[in-house]
PDB file of C-alpha atoms in Angstrom:
ATOM      1  CA  MET X1209    -148.275   9.029  17.695  1.00 49.00           C
ATOM      2  CA  SER X1210    -146.728  10.043  14.304  1.00 51.00           C
ATOM      3  CA  SER X1211    -147.496   8.124  10.848  1.00 54.00           C
ATOM      4  CA  PHE X1212    -145.984   8.055   7.651  1.00 51.00           C
ATOM      5  CA  SER X1213    -148.133   8.815   4.637  1.00 59.00           C
ATOM      6  CA  PRO X1214    -147.847   6.721   1.483  1.00 58.00           C
ATOM      7  CA  TYR X1215    -146.226   9.521  -0.490  1.00 58.00           C
ATOM      8  CA  ALA X1216    -143.508  10.097   2.360  1.00 58.00           C
ATOM      9  CA  LEU X1217    -142.634   6.337   2.325  1.00 57.00           C
ATOM     10  CA  ARG X1218    -142.227   6.321  -1.445  1.00 60.00           C
ATOM     11  CA  ARG X1219    -139.816   9.386  -1.276  1.00 62.00           C
ATOM     12  CA  ALA X1220    -137.853   7.763   1.466  1.00 56.00           C
ATOM     13  CA  THR X1221    -137.446   4.353  -0.446  1.00 58.00           C
ATOM     14  CA  ALA X1222    -136.323   6.332  -3.418  1.00 57.00           C
ATOM     15  CA  GLY X1223    -133.767   8.270  -1.561  1.00 58.00           C
ATOM     16  CA  LEU X1224    -132.260   5.048   0.012  1.00 53.00           C
ATOM     17  CA  LEU X1225    -132.041   3.361  -3.391  1.00 53.00           C
ATOM     18  CA  LEU X1226    -130.301   6.432  -5.132  1.00 55.00           C
ATOM     19  CA  GLY X1227    -127.857   6.619  -2.192  1.00 56.00           C
ATOM     20  CA  ALA X1228    -126.951   2.831  -2.411  1.00 51.00           C
ATOM     21  CA  ALA X1229    -126.325   3.139  -6.128  1.00 50.00           C
ATOM     22  CA  SER X1230    -123.981   6.081  -5.666  1.00 53.00           C
ATOM     23  CA  ILE X1231    -121.719   4.082  -3.150  1.00 50.00           C
ATOM     24  CA  LEU X1232    -121.618   0.777  -4.943  1.00 49.00           C
ATOM     25  CA  PRO X1233    -118.851   0.151  -7.775  1.00 51.00           C
ATOM     26  CA  LEU X1234    -119.704  -0.464 -11.251  1.00 48.00           C
ATOM     27  CA  THR X1235    -119.463  -4.064 -11.955  1.00 49.00           C
ATOM     28  CA  ALA X1236    -120.106  -4.593 -15.549  1.00 50.00           C
ATOM     29  CA  GLN X1237    -120.138  -2.710 -18.849  1.00 54.00           C
ATOM     30  CA  VAL X1238    -121.650  -3.656 -22.068  1.00 53.00           C
ATOM     31  CA  GLN X1239    -119.576  -2.961 -25.151  1.00 57.00           C
ATOM     32  CA  PRO X1240    -121.424  -2.453 -28.349  1.00 58.00           C
ATOM     33  CA  VAL X1241    -120.517  -4.820 -31.130  1.00 54.00           C
ATOM     34  CA  PRO X1242    -119.225  -2.882 -34.187  1.00 57.00           C
ATOM     35  CA  ALA X1243    -121.431  -2.950 -36.964  1.00 53.00           C
ATOM     36  CA  SER X1244    -118.788  -4.039 -39.430  1.00 53.00           C
ATOM     37  CA  ALA X1245    -117.615  -6.933 -37.508  1.00 53.00           C
ATOM     38  CA  ASP X1246    -117.730  -9.994 -39.900  1.00 54.00           C
ATOM     39  CA  THR X1247    -118.584 -13.180 -37.890  1.00 55.00           C
ATOM     40  CA  LEU X1248    -119.215 -15.187 -41.144  1.00 56.00           C
ATOM     41  CA  ARG X1249    -115.666 -16.038 -41.561  1.00 56.00           C
ATOM     42  CA  LYS X1250    -114.232 -16.346 -38.087  1.00 53.00           C
ATOM     43  CA  TYR X1251    -113.859 -20.168 -38.412  1.00 55.00           C
ATOM     44  CA  GLU X1252    -112.362 -20.361 -41.940  1.00 60.00           C
ATOM     45  CA  ASN X1253    -108.730 -20.140 -40.379  1.00 62.00           C
ATOM     46  CA  PRO X1254    -108.929 -20.977 -36.804  1.00 62.00           C
ATOM     47  CA  ALA X1255    -105.137 -21.571 -36.469  1.00 62.00           C
ATOM     48  CA  GLY X1256    -104.337 -18.119 -37.536  1.00 61.00           C
ATOM     49  CA  ILE X1257    -101.838 -19.195 -40.301  1.00 67.00           C
ATOM     50  CA  PRO X1258    -100.884 -16.436 -42.378  1.00 68.00           C
ATOM     51  CA  THR X1259    -102.066 -16.891 -46.026  1.00 65.00           C
ATOM     52  CA  VAL X1260     -99.375 -16.553 -48.871  1.00 67.00           C
ATOM     53  CA  ALA X1261    -100.333 -14.246 -51.694  1.00 71.00           C
ATOM     54  CA  LYS X1262    -100.572 -15.834 -54.961  1.00 76.00           C
ATOM     55  CA  GLN X1263     -97.918 -14.679 -57.206  1.00 77.00           C
ATOM     56  CA  PRO X1264     -98.682 -13.669 -60.988  1.00 79.00           C
ATOM     57  CA  TRP X1265     -97.958 -16.436 -63.525  1.00 74.00           C
ATOM     58  CA  TYR X1266     -94.822 -14.694 -64.918  1.00 73.00           C
ATOM     59  CA  LYS X1267     -93.209 -15.112 -61.451  1.00 75.00           C
ATOM     60  CA  GLY X1268     -93.761 -18.894 -61.334  1.00 81.00           C
ATOM     61  CA  LYS X1269     -91.054 -21.564 -61.257  1.00 83.00           C
ATOM     62  CA  LEU X1270     -91.972 -22.965 -64.594  1.00 83.00           C
ATOM     63  CA  VAL X1271     -91.586 -19.539 -66.132  1.00 88.00           C
ATOM     64  CA  LYS X1272     -88.167 -18.907 -64.565  1.00 86.00           C
ATOM     65  CA  ALA X1273     -87.094 -22.465 -65.562  1.00 86.00           C
ATOM     66  CA  SER X1274     -88.115 -22.036 -69.105  1.00 91.00           C
ATOM     67  CA  ILE X1275     -86.178 -18.609 -69.764  1.00 95.00           C
ATOM     68  CA  VAL X1276     -82.852 -19.932 -70.709  1.00 95.00           C
ATOM     69  CA  PRO X1277     -83.899 -22.886 -72.641  1.00 96.00           C
ATOM     70  CA  ALA X1278     -86.512 -20.883 -74.596  1.00 96.00           C
ATOM     71  CA  LEU X1279     -83.719 -18.256 -75.631  1.00 97.00           C
ATOM     72  CA  LEU X1280     -81.316 -21.230 -76.651  1.00 97.00           C
ATOM     73  CA  ILE X1281     -83.993 -23.043 -78.795  1.00 97.00           C
ATOM     74  CA  GLY X1282     -85.332 -19.849 -80.109  1.00 97.00           C
ATOM     75  CA  TYR X1283     -82.137 -18.836 -81.441  1.00 97.00           C
ATOM     76  CA  GLY X1284     -81.185 -22.360 -82.682  1.00 97.00           C
ATOM     77  CA  ALA X1285     -84.514 -22.558 -84.633  1.00 96.00           C
ATOM     78  CA  SER X1286     -83.930 -18.846 -86.016  1.00 97.00           C
ATOM     79  CA  THR X1287     -80.673 -19.978 -87.813  1.00 97.00           C
ATOM     80  CA  ILE X1288     -81.857 -23.319 -89.421  1.00 96.00           C
ATOM     81  CA  ASN X1289     -80.293 -23.445 -92.889  1.00 94.00           C
ATOM     82  CA  GLY X1290     -79.520 -20.012 -94.120  1.00 94.00           C
ATOM     83  CA  ASN X1291     -81.911 -18.107 -91.842  1.00 95.00           C
ATOM     84  CA  GLY X1292     -80.717 -15.406 -89.316  1.00 94.00           C
ATOM     85  CA  PHE X1293     -78.038 -12.875 -89.099  1.00 94.00           C
ATOM     86  CA  TYR X1294     -75.281 -15.776 -88.842  1.00 96.00           C
ATOM     87  CA  SER X1295     -76.828 -18.684 -90.296  1.00 97.00           C
ATOM     88  CA  SER X1296     -76.047 -22.249 -89.745  1.00 97.00           C
ATOM     89  CA  TYR X1297     -74.570 -22.335 -93.290  1.00 97.00           C
ATOM     90  CA  ASP X1298     -72.382 -19.229 -92.428  1.00 97.00           C
ATOM     91  CA  ALA X1299     -71.054 -21.179 -89.461  1.00 97.00           C
ATOM     92  CA  ARG X1300     -70.315 -24.244 -91.023  1.00 97.00           C
ATOM     93  CA  ARG X1301     -68.385 -22.379 -93.797  1.00 97.00           C
ATOM     94  CA  ASP X1302     -66.126 -20.720 -91.177  1.00 97.00           C
ATOM     95  CA  ILE X1303     -65.508 -24.025 -89.265  1.00 97.00           C
ATOM     96  CA  GLN X1304     -64.546 -25.841 -92.552  1.00 95.00           C
ATOM     97  CA  LYS X1305     -62.271 -23.088 -93.366  1.00 96.00           C
ATOM     98  CA  GLN X1306     -60.367 -23.070 -89.843  1.00 95.00           C
ATOM     99  CA  PHE X1307     -60.505 -26.750 -89.191  1.00 96.00           C
ATOM    100  CA  PRO X1308     -60.288 -28.724 -92.604  1.00 94.00           C
ATOM    101  CA  GLY X1309     -60.646 -32.530 -92.199  1.00 91.00           C
ATOM    102  CA  PHE X1310     -61.121 -32.473 -88.455  1.00 95.00           C
ATOM    103  CA  HIS X1311     -62.339 -35.718 -86.960  1.00 95.00           C
ATOM    104  CA  THR X1312     -62.574 -37.116 -83.686  1.00 96.00           C
ATOM    105  CA  LYS X1313     -64.772 -39.538 -81.557  1.00 95.00           C
ATOM    106  CA  ALA X1314     -64.357 -37.589 -78.222  1.00 96.00           C
ATOM    107  CA  ASP X1315     -67.980 -36.020 -78.334  1.00 96.00           C
ATOM    108  CA  ASP X1316     -69.320 -39.774 -78.188  1.00 95.00           C
ATOM    109  CA  PHE X1317     -67.592 -40.256 -74.727  1.00 95.00           C
ATOM    110  CA  LEU X1318     -67.730 -36.727 -73.333  1.00 96.00           C
ATOM    111  CA  ILE X1319     -71.600 -36.838 -73.134  1.00 94.00           C
ATOM    112  CA  LEU X1320     -71.625 -38.931 -69.963  1.00 91.00           C
ATOM    113  CA  ALA X1321     -68.526 -37.043 -68.358  1.00 96.00           C
ATOM    114  CA  PRO X1322     -70.883 -34.728 -66.366  1.00 96.00           C
ATOM    115  CA  TYR X1323     -72.538 -37.744 -64.717  1.00 96.00           C
ATOM    116  CA  LEU X1324     -69.102 -39.328 -64.039  1.00 96.00           C
ATOM    117  CA  GLU X1325     -68.332 -35.920 -62.283  1.00 96.00           C
ATOM    118  CA  LEU X1326     -71.584 -36.324 -60.234  1.00 96.00           C
ATOM    119  CA  GLY X1327     -70.637 -39.701 -58.949  1.00 95.00           C
ATOM    120  CA  ALA X1328     -67.090 -38.841 -58.116  1.00 95.00           C
ATOM    121  CA  VAL X1329     -68.180 -35.676 -56.200  1.00 95.00           C
ATOM    122  CA  ALA X1330     -70.760 -37.567 -54.328  1.00 93.00           C
ATOM    123  CA  LEU X1331     -68.260 -40.399 -53.470  1.00 93.00           C
ATOM    124  CA  ALA X1332     -65.946 -37.815 -52.200  1.00 94.00           C
ATOM    125  CA  GLY X1333     -68.627 -37.050 -49.433  1.00 93.00           C
ATOM    126  CA  VAL X1334     -69.778 -33.712 -50.861  1.00 95.00           C
ATOM    127  CA  LYS X1335     -73.269 -33.198 -49.720  1.00 93.00           C
ATOM    128  CA  SER X1336     -75.775 -32.842 -52.600  1.00 94.00           C
ATOM    129  CA  ARG X1337     -79.208 -31.373 -52.790  1.00 93.00           C
ATOM    130  CA  ASN X1338     -80.982 -34.553 -52.751  1.00 93.00           C
ATOM    131  CA  ASP X1339     -80.240 -38.105 -51.482  1.00 92.00           C
ATOM    132  CA  ARG X1340     -79.163 -40.615 -53.968  1.00 92.00           C
ATOM    133  CA  ILE X1341     -82.287 -42.365 -54.499  1.00 93.00           C
ATOM    134  CA  ASN X1342     -84.216 -38.954 -55.257  1.00 94.00           C
ATOM    135  CA  THR X1343     -81.227 -37.857 -57.560  1.00 95.00           C
ATOM    136  CA  LEU X1344     -81.474 -40.963 -59.734  1.00 95.00           C
ATOM    137  CA  LEU X1345     -85.246 -40.602 -59.889  1.00 95.00           C
ATOM    138  CA  VAL X1346     -84.741 -37.120 -61.124  1.00 96.00           C
ATOM    139  CA  ILE X1347     -82.345 -38.081 -63.458  1.00 97.00           C
ATOM    140  CA  GLY X1348     -84.506 -41.062 -64.816  1.00 96.00           C
ATOM    141  CA  LYS X1349     -87.416 -38.673 -65.303  1.00 96.00           C
ATOM    142  CA  SER X1350     -85.252 -36.020 -67.071  1.00 97.00           C
ATOM    143  CA  GLU X1351     -83.795 -38.636 -69.402  1.00 97.00           C
ATOM    144  CA  LEU X1352     -87.464 -39.679 -70.397  1.00 97.00           C
ATOM    145  CA  ILE X1353     -88.479 -36.135 -71.088  1.00 97.00           C
ATOM    146  CA  PHE X1354     -85.403 -35.544 -72.948  1.00 97.00           C
ATOM    147  CA  GLY X1355     -85.606 -38.518 -75.008  1.00 97.00           C
ATOM    148  CA  ALA X1356     -89.386 -37.869 -75.998  1.00 97.00           C
ATOM    149  CA  LEU X1357     -88.586 -34.244 -76.902  1.00 97.00           C
ATOM    150  CA  THR X1358     -85.554 -35.101 -79.197  1.00 97.00           C
ATOM    151  CA  TYR X1359     -87.320 -38.004 -80.853  1.00 97.00           C
ATOM    152  CA  ALA X1360     -90.396 -35.973 -81.792  1.00 97.00           C
ATOM    153  CA  LEU X1361     -88.414 -32.989 -82.959  1.00 97.00           C
ATOM    154  CA  LYS X1362     -85.972 -35.061 -85.199  1.00 97.00           C
ATOM    155  CA  ASN X1363     -88.776 -36.888 -86.780  1.00 96.00           C
ATOM    156  CA  THR X1364     -90.869 -33.728 -87.500  1.00 97.00           C
ATOM    157  CA  THR X1365     -88.188 -31.416 -88.628  1.00 96.00           C
ATOM    158  CA  LYS X1366     -86.179 -33.768 -90.655  1.00 96.00           C
ATOM    159  CA  VAL X1367     -83.246 -31.480 -91.291  1.00 96.00           C
ATOM    160  CA  LEU X1368     -80.396 -32.984 -93.397  1.00 97.00           C
ATOM    161  CA  ARG X1369     -77.066 -33.252 -91.316  1.00 98.00           C
ATOM    162  CA  PRO X1370     -74.130 -31.321 -92.602  1.00 97.00           C
ATOM    163  CA  ASP X1371     -72.285 -34.419 -93.998  1.00 95.00           C
ATOM    164  CA  GLY X1372     -75.558 -35.428 -95.729  1.00 95.00           C
ATOM    165  CA  SER X1373     -75.868 -38.806 -94.076  1.00 95.00           C
ATOM    166  CA  THR X1374     -79.435 -38.581 -92.415  1.00 96.00           C
ATOM    167  CA  ARG X1375     -82.263 -36.436 -92.172  1.00 97.00           C
ATOM    168  CA  ASN X1376     -82.537 -36.216 -88.267  1.00 96.00           C
ATOM    169  CA  SER X1377     -79.858 -33.167 -87.618  1.00 97.00           C
ATOM    170  CA  PHE X1378     -82.184 -31.067 -85.473  1.00 98.00           C
ATOM    171  CA  PRO X1379     -81.737 -30.935 -82.593  1.00 97.00           C
ATOM    172  CA  SER X1380     -78.268 -32.432 -81.531  1.00 98.00           C
ATOM    173  CA  GLY X1381     -78.950 -35.437 -79.086  1.00 97.00           C
ATOM    174  CA  HIS X1382     -75.402 -35.475 -78.032  1.00 97.00           C
ATOM    175  CA  THR X1383     -75.494 -31.878 -77.062  1.00 98.00           C
ATOM    176  CA  ALA X1384     -78.974 -32.231 -75.417  1.00 98.00           C
ATOM    177  CA  GLN X1385     -77.631 -35.190 -73.384  1.00 97.00           C
ATOM    178  CA  ALA X1386     -74.469 -33.428 -72.223  1.00 98.00           C
ATOM    179  CA  PHE X1387     -76.342 -30.195 -71.117  1.00 98.00           C
ATOM    180  CA  LEU X1388     -78.943 -32.399 -69.252  1.00 98.00           C
ATOM    181  CA  ALA X1389     -76.210 -34.021 -67.036  1.00 97.00           C
ATOM    182  CA  ALA X1390     -74.419 -30.687 -66.543  1.00 98.00           C
ATOM    183  CA  SER X1391     -77.810 -29.040 -65.196  1.00 97.00           C
ATOM    184  CA  ILE X1392     -78.146 -32.045 -62.930  1.00 97.00           C
ATOM    185  CA  VAL X1393     -74.588 -31.582 -61.526  1.00 97.00           C
ATOM    186  CA  HIS X1394     -75.017 -27.792 -61.334  1.00 97.00           C
ATOM    187  CA  THR X1395     -78.480 -28.212 -59.348  1.00 96.00           C
ATOM    188  CA  GLU X1396     -77.195 -30.872 -57.018  1.00 96.00           C
ATOM    189  CA  PHE X1397     -73.860 -29.116 -55.954  1.00 97.00           C
ATOM    190  CA  ARG X1398     -74.358 -25.356 -56.459  1.00 94.00           C
ATOM    191  CA  ASP X1399     -75.047 -24.828 -52.801  1.00 94.00           C
ATOM    192  CA  GLN X1400     -71.530 -26.223 -52.015  1.00 95.00           C
ATOM    193  CA  SER X1401     -69.471 -24.550 -54.949  1.00 95.00           C
ATOM    194  CA  GLN X1402     -70.469 -22.942 -58.424  1.00 95.00           C
ATOM    195  CA  TRP X1403     -67.356 -24.696 -59.668  1.00 96.00           C
ATOM    196  CA  TYR X1404     -68.861 -28.043 -60.058  1.00 97.00           C
ATOM    197  CA  GLY X1405     -71.468 -26.664 -62.313  1.00 97.00           C
ATOM    198  CA  VAL X1406     -68.914 -24.586 -64.243  1.00 97.00           C
ATOM    199  CA  GLY X1407     -66.879 -27.877 -65.024  1.00 96.00           C
ATOM    200  CA  ALA X1408     -70.078 -29.595 -66.080  1.00 97.00           C
ATOM    201  CA  TYR X1409     -71.142 -26.873 -68.398  1.00 98.00           C
ATOM    202  CA  THR X1410     -67.730 -26.710 -69.927  1.00 97.00           C
ATOM    203  CA  ILE X1411     -67.589 -30.300 -70.903  1.00 97.00           C
ATOM    204  CA  ALA X1412     -71.291 -29.796 -72.387  1.00 98.00           C
ATOM    205  CA  THR X1413     -70.113 -26.846 -74.504  1.00 98.00           C
ATOM    206  CA  SER X1414     -67.033 -28.795 -75.646  1.00 98.00           C
ATOM    207  CA  VAL X1415     -69.466 -31.599 -76.767  1.00 98.00           C
ATOM    208  CA  ALA X1416     -71.559 -29.077 -78.905  1.00 98.00           C
ATOM    209  CA  ALA X1417     -68.325 -27.544 -80.457  1.00 98.00           C
ATOM    210  CA  LEU X1418     -67.076 -30.934 -81.324  1.00 98.00           C
ATOM    211  CA  ARG X1419     -70.286 -32.007 -83.020  1.00 98.00           C
ATOM    212  CA  MET X1420     -69.946 -28.868 -85.331  1.00 98.00           C
ATOM    213  CA  LEU X1421     -66.183 -29.627 -85.856  1.00 97.00           C
ATOM    214  CA  ASN X1422     -66.932 -33.425 -86.795  1.00 97.00           C
ATOM    215  CA  ASP X1423     -69.479 -32.006 -89.326  1.00 97.00           C
ATOM    216  CA  ARG X1424     -72.284 -33.935 -87.762  1.00 97.00           C
ATOM    217  CA  HIS X1425     -74.550 -31.025 -86.609  1.00 98.00           C
ATOM    218  CA  TRP X1426     -75.492 -27.403 -87.678  1.00 98.00           C
ATOM    219  CA  GLN X1427     -75.175 -24.418 -85.341  1.00 98.00           C
ATOM    220  CA  SER X1428     -78.998 -24.516 -85.061  1.00 98.00           C
ATOM    221  CA  ASP X1429     -78.625 -28.109 -83.765  1.00 98.00           C
ATOM    222  CA  VAL X1430     -76.390 -27.591 -80.867  1.00 98.00           C
ATOM    223  CA  PHE X1431     -78.108 -24.287 -79.517  1.00 98.00           C
ATOM    224  CA  ALA X1432     -81.473 -26.121 -79.589  1.00 98.00           C
ATOM    225  CA  GLY X1433     -80.058 -29.152 -78.134  1.00 98.00           C
ATOM    226  CA  ALA X1434     -78.465 -27.266 -75.147  1.00 98.00           C
ATOM    227  CA  GLY X1435     -81.965 -25.613 -74.550  1.00 98.00           C
ATOM    228  CA  ILE X1436     -83.726 -29.057 -74.613  1.00 98.00           C
ATOM    229  CA  GLY X1437     -81.139 -30.604 -72.298  1.00 97.00           C
ATOM    230  CA  ILE X1438     -81.477 -27.865 -69.666  1.00 97.00           C
ATOM    231  CA  LEU X1439     -85.217 -27.581 -70.048  1.00 97.00           C
ATOM    232  CA  SER X1440     -85.526 -31.567 -69.500  1.00 97.00           C
ATOM    233  CA  ALA X1441     -83.478 -31.356 -66.372  1.00 97.00           C
ATOM    234  CA  HIS X1442     -85.592 -28.295 -64.987  1.00 96.00           C
ATOM    235  CA  LEU X1443     -88.826 -30.224 -65.714  1.00 95.00           C
ATOM    236  CA  GLY X1444     -87.473 -33.316 -64.014  1.00 95.00           C
ATOM    237  CA  TYR X1445     -87.048 -31.362 -60.805  1.00 95.00           C
ATOM    238  CA  LEU X1446     -90.322 -29.396 -61.081  1.00 93.00           C
ATOM    239  CA  THR X1447     -92.394 -32.582 -61.386  1.00 92.00           C
ATOM    240  CA  HIS X1448     -90.324 -34.435 -58.497  1.00 89.00           C
ATOM    241  CA  ARG X1449     -91.981 -34.428 -54.967  1.00 79.00           C
ATOM    242  CA  ASN X1450     -88.894 -35.835 -53.145  1.00 60.00           C
ATOM    243  CA  ARG X1451     -90.873 -38.488 -51.346  1.00 55.00           C
ATOM    244  CA  TRP X1452     -89.108 -41.632 -52.222  1.00 52.00           C
ATOM    245  CA  GLY X1453     -86.547 -42.863 -49.823  1.00 48.00           C
ATOM    246  CA  ARG X1454     -87.828 -41.390 -46.717  1.00 48.00           C
ATOM    247  CA  LYS X1455     -88.682 -43.244 -43.622  1.00 47.00           C
ATOM    248  CA  PRO X1456     -92.000 -42.278 -42.234  1.00 43.00           C
ATOM    249  CA  TYR X1457     -92.427 -41.130 -38.759  1.00 41.00           C
ATOM    250  CA  LEU X1458     -95.445 -40.626 -36.515  1.00 42.00           C
ATOM    251  CA  LYS X1459     -96.934 -37.122 -36.666  1.00 49.00           C
ATOM    252  CA  GLY X1460    -100.084 -35.715 -35.090  1.00 51.00           C
ATOM    253  CA  VAL X1461    -100.750 -39.000 -33.049  1.00 48.00           C
ATOM    254  CA  SER X1462    -104.160 -38.875 -31.029  1.00 54.00           C
ATOM    255  CA  ALA X1463    -106.069 -41.432 -29.227  1.00 51.00           C
ATOM    256  CA  SER X1464    -110.079 -41.250 -28.455  1.00 58.00           C
ATOM    257  CA  PRO X1465    -112.441 -43.848 -26.887  1.00 59.00           C
ATOM    258  CA  MET X1466    -114.867 -45.506 -28.946  1.00 57.00           C
ATOM    259  CA  ALA X1467    -118.316 -47.341 -28.114  1.00 58.00           C
ATOM    260  CA  TRP X1468    -119.057 -50.472 -30.040  1.00 55.00           C
ATOM    261  CA  PRO X1469    -122.568 -52.115 -30.393  1.00 58.00           C
ATOM    262  CA  GLY X1470    -123.501 -54.191 -27.633  1.00 57.00           C
ATOM    263  CA  GLY X1471    -121.761 -52.061 -24.950  1.00 55.00           C
ATOM    264  CA  ALA X1472    -118.241 -53.047 -25.687  1.00 53.00           C
ATOM    265  CA  THR X1473    -115.587 -50.175 -25.514  1.00 55.00           C
ATOM    266  CA  GLY X1474    -112.329 -49.547 -27.292  1.00 52.00           C
ATOM    267  CA  LEU X1475    -109.587 -47.141 -28.120  1.00 49.00           C
ATOM    268  CA  THR X1476    -109.065 -45.382 -31.621  1.00 53.00           C
ATOM    269  CA  VAL X1477    -105.584 -44.387 -32.499  1.00 48.00           C
ATOM    270  CA  THR X1478    -104.999 -42.039 -35.457  1.00 53.00           C
ATOM    271  CA  TRP X1479    -101.702 -40.906 -36.775  1.00 46.00           C
ATOM    272  CA  ARG X1480    -100.367 -39.427 -39.905  1.00 53.00           C
ATOM    273  CA  ALA X1481     -97.138 -40.344 -41.731  1.00 46.00           C
ATOM    274  CA  GLN X1482     -94.777 -37.593 -42.792  1.00 46.00           C
TER     275      GLN X1482
END
């Protein structure tokens, strides 16, 4: 009768285990976690929405909207009285020489002509940038900005008018009003045709020229007035959020059960108006 020694039994068991391991497939592998993986920020943007890089300040909307007005106002201020390469005194001398005794009241009516163009084009069915309610709100806000800026400058500078009547010449309120309205027309209809803006700015430029021909304003006044009018319109748009006049609709509606004290149950509905 044969018998197995403990040593032989251990060798046989080890051989069976090694043979089984050689024929069974590998079912799992452990991947090492990279040492550089940052798990502290994985919940900051769970939706994976790409972030927009912040632009430098000189590429902002306010800077772009202020470039043309700043040039006009700056040139006007640099030619007050006898200052500048071609001063306001020089311009008035040449105008009086070419158009002696000129007088008209057309400039008093043309200041609102761009707004009449705005209404006529809208009634004709041309699609504007904003709806009528928001357009009127932008106009009202721009008019308030224009009025405040013009009043402050007139009472601060106290420049004598060319005809010697009063000391509130700088800047030209008529010119500022006309260019404000022209800027509104241009902004509302430039996506349809640039010619609407060209017509409105032509009217505004005519108002500026007539103010000098009527000997009511200096060259410096009309340039600064044009800049203030354009700037007021730009600020009116930049500060407007276009929320008025919209009908809210349900967005992101969700419902969840809710338990009240005493064993009562209910349903909670949440929604966000857009």
